[in-house]
Coordinates of C-alpha atoms in Angstrom, one line a residue:
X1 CA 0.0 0.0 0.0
X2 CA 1.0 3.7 -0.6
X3 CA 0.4 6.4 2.0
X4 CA 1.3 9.8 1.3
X5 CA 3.7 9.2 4.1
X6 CA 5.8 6.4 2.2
X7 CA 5.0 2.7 0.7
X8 CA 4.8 0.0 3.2
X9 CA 3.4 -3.6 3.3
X10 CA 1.9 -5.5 6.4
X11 CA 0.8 -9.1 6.9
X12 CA -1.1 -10.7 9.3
X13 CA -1.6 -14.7 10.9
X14 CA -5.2 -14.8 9.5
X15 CA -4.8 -18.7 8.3
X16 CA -7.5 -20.0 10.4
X17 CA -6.2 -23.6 10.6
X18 CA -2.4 -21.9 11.2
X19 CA -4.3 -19.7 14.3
X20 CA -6.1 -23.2 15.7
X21 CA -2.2 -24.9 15.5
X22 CA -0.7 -21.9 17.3
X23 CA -3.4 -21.3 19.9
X24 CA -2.8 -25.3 20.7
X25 CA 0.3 -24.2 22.0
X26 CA -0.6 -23.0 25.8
X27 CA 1.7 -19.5 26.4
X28 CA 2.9 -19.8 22.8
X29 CA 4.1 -16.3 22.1
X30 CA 5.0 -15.5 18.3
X31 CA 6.2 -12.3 18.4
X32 CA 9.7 -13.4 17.7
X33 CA 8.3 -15.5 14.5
X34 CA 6.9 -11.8 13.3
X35 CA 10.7 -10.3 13.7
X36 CA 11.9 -13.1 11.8
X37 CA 9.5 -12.6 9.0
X38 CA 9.9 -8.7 9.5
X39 CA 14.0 -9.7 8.5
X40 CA 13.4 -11.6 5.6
X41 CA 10.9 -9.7 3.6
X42 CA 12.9 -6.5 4.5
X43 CA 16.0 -8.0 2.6
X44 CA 13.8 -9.0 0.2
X45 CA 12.4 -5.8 -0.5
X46 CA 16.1 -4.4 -0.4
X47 CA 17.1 -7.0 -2.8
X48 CA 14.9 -5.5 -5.4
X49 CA 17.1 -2.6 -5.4
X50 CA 19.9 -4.6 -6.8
X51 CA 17.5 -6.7 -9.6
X52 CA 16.1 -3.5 -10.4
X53 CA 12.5 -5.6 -10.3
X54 CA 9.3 -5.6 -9.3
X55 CA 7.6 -8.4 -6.3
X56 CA 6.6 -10.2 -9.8
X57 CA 9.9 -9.8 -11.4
X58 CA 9.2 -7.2 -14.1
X59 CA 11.8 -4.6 -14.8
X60 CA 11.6 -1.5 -13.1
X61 CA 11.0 1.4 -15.7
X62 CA 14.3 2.9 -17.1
X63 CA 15.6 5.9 -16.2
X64 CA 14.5 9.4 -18.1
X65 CA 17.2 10.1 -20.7
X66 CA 16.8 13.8 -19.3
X67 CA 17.7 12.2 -15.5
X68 CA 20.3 9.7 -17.1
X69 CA 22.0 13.2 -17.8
X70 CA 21.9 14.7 -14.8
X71 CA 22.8 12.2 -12.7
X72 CA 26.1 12.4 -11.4
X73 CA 26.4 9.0 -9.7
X74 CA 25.5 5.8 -9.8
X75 CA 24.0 6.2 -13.2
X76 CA 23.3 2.6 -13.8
X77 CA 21.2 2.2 -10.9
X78 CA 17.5 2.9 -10.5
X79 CA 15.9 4.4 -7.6
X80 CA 19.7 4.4 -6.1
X81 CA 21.5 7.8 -6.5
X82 CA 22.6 7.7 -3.0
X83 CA 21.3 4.8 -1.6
X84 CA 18.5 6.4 1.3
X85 CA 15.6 5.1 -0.5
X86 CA 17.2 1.2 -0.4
X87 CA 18.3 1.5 2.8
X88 CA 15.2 3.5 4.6
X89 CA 13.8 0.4 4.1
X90 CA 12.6 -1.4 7.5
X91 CA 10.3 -3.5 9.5
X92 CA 8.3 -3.4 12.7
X93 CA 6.1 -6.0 15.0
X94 CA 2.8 -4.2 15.2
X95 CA 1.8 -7.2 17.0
X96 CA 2.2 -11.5 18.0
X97 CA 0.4 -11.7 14.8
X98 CA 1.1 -8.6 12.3
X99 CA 4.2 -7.5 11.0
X100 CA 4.8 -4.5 8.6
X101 CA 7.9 -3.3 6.7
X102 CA 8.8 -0.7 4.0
X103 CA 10.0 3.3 3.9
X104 CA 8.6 6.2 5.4
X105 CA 10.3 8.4 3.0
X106 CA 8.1 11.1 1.8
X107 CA 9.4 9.9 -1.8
X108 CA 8.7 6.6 -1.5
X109 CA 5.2 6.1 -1.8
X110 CA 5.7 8.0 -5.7
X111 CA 8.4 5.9 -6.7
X112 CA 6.4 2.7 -5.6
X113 CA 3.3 3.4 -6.9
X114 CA 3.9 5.9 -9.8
X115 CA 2.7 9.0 -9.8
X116 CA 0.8 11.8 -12.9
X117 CA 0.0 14.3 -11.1
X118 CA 1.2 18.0 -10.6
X119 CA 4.5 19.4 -9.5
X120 CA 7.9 18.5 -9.4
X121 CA 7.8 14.6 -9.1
X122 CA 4.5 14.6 -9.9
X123 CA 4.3 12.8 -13.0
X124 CA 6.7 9.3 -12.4
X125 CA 6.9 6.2 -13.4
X126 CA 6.0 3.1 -11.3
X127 CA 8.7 1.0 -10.3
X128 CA 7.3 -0.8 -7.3
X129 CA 9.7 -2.1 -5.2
X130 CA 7.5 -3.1 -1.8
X131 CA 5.3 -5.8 -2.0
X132 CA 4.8 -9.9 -2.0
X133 CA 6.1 -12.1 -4.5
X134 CA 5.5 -15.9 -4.8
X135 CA 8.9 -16.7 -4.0
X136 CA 8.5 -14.4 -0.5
X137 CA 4.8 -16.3 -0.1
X138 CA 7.0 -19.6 0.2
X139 CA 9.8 -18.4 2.1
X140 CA 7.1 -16.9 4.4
X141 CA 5.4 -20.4 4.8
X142 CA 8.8 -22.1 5.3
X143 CA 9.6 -19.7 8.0
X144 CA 6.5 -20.3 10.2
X145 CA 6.9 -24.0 9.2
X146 CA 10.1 -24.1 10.9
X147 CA 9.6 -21.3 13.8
X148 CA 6.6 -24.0 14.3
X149 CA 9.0 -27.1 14.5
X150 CA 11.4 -26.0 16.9
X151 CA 8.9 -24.3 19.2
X152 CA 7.0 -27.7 19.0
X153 CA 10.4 -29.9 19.9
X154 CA 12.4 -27.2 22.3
X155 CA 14.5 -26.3 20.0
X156 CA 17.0 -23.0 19.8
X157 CA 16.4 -20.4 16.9

């Protein structure tokens, strides 16, 4: 989603079978299983600065030949001139069972989402860069799968 505030993306446990597995669990906290999904899909949103893709693995938009001019660094690189958008890029717990992650740059939300309105960086190109690919939907699952397991059998992160 795209706020005027930045792009971010959130996820919740709202699996109704996963919720009956967890609740089974008397005292079963999984806060710590939303940090560890919280680290992997903010590399993987930071990764898409180096593919220069999209969640479904489209090519972002190229660069304006106007901009390619200007651009004094890092010329090759989309949506990297000095790095701020890439690495504004975090999570946070909201809760045991919601996670969030993505930039609160005032920028952000325009470069993710596109933009043809009025003023400066009004009219832009999409190159979405936050959001949920199929490979992240598996990792996801494989995560909890795991978190699961060794909660189940005692065993260490």
């Amino acid at each position: 989603m795209a706020t005027a505030q930045g792009a971010s993306v959130s996820i919740s446990l709202t699996d109704t079978a996963l919720q009956e597995r967890l609740q089974a669990v008397p005292g079963l906290d999984t806060t710590p299983l939303m940090s560890r999904l919280g680290e992997y899909f903010q590399k993987s949103t930071q990764d898409r600065f180096k593919t220069q893709t999209d969640p479904d693995g489209n090519a972002w938009a190229p660069l304006s030949p106007g901009y390619l001019k200007r651009k004094k660094q890092n010329s090759n690189l989309i949506l990297t001139l000095n790095a701020y958008l890439r690495r504004g890029i975090h999570y946070q717990v909201q809760s045991a069972v919601m996670v969030a992650w993505g930039s609160n740059s005032l920028y952000a939300a325009i470069h993710n989402a596109g933009g043809n309105g009025t003023g400066i960086n009004g009219k832009m190109k999409k190159r979405q860069f936050a959001g949920l690919s199929a490979a992240d939907n598996a990792e996801a699952l494989d995560i909890v799968q795991d978190w699961y397991h060794r909660r189940l059998n005692g065993l260490p992160d």
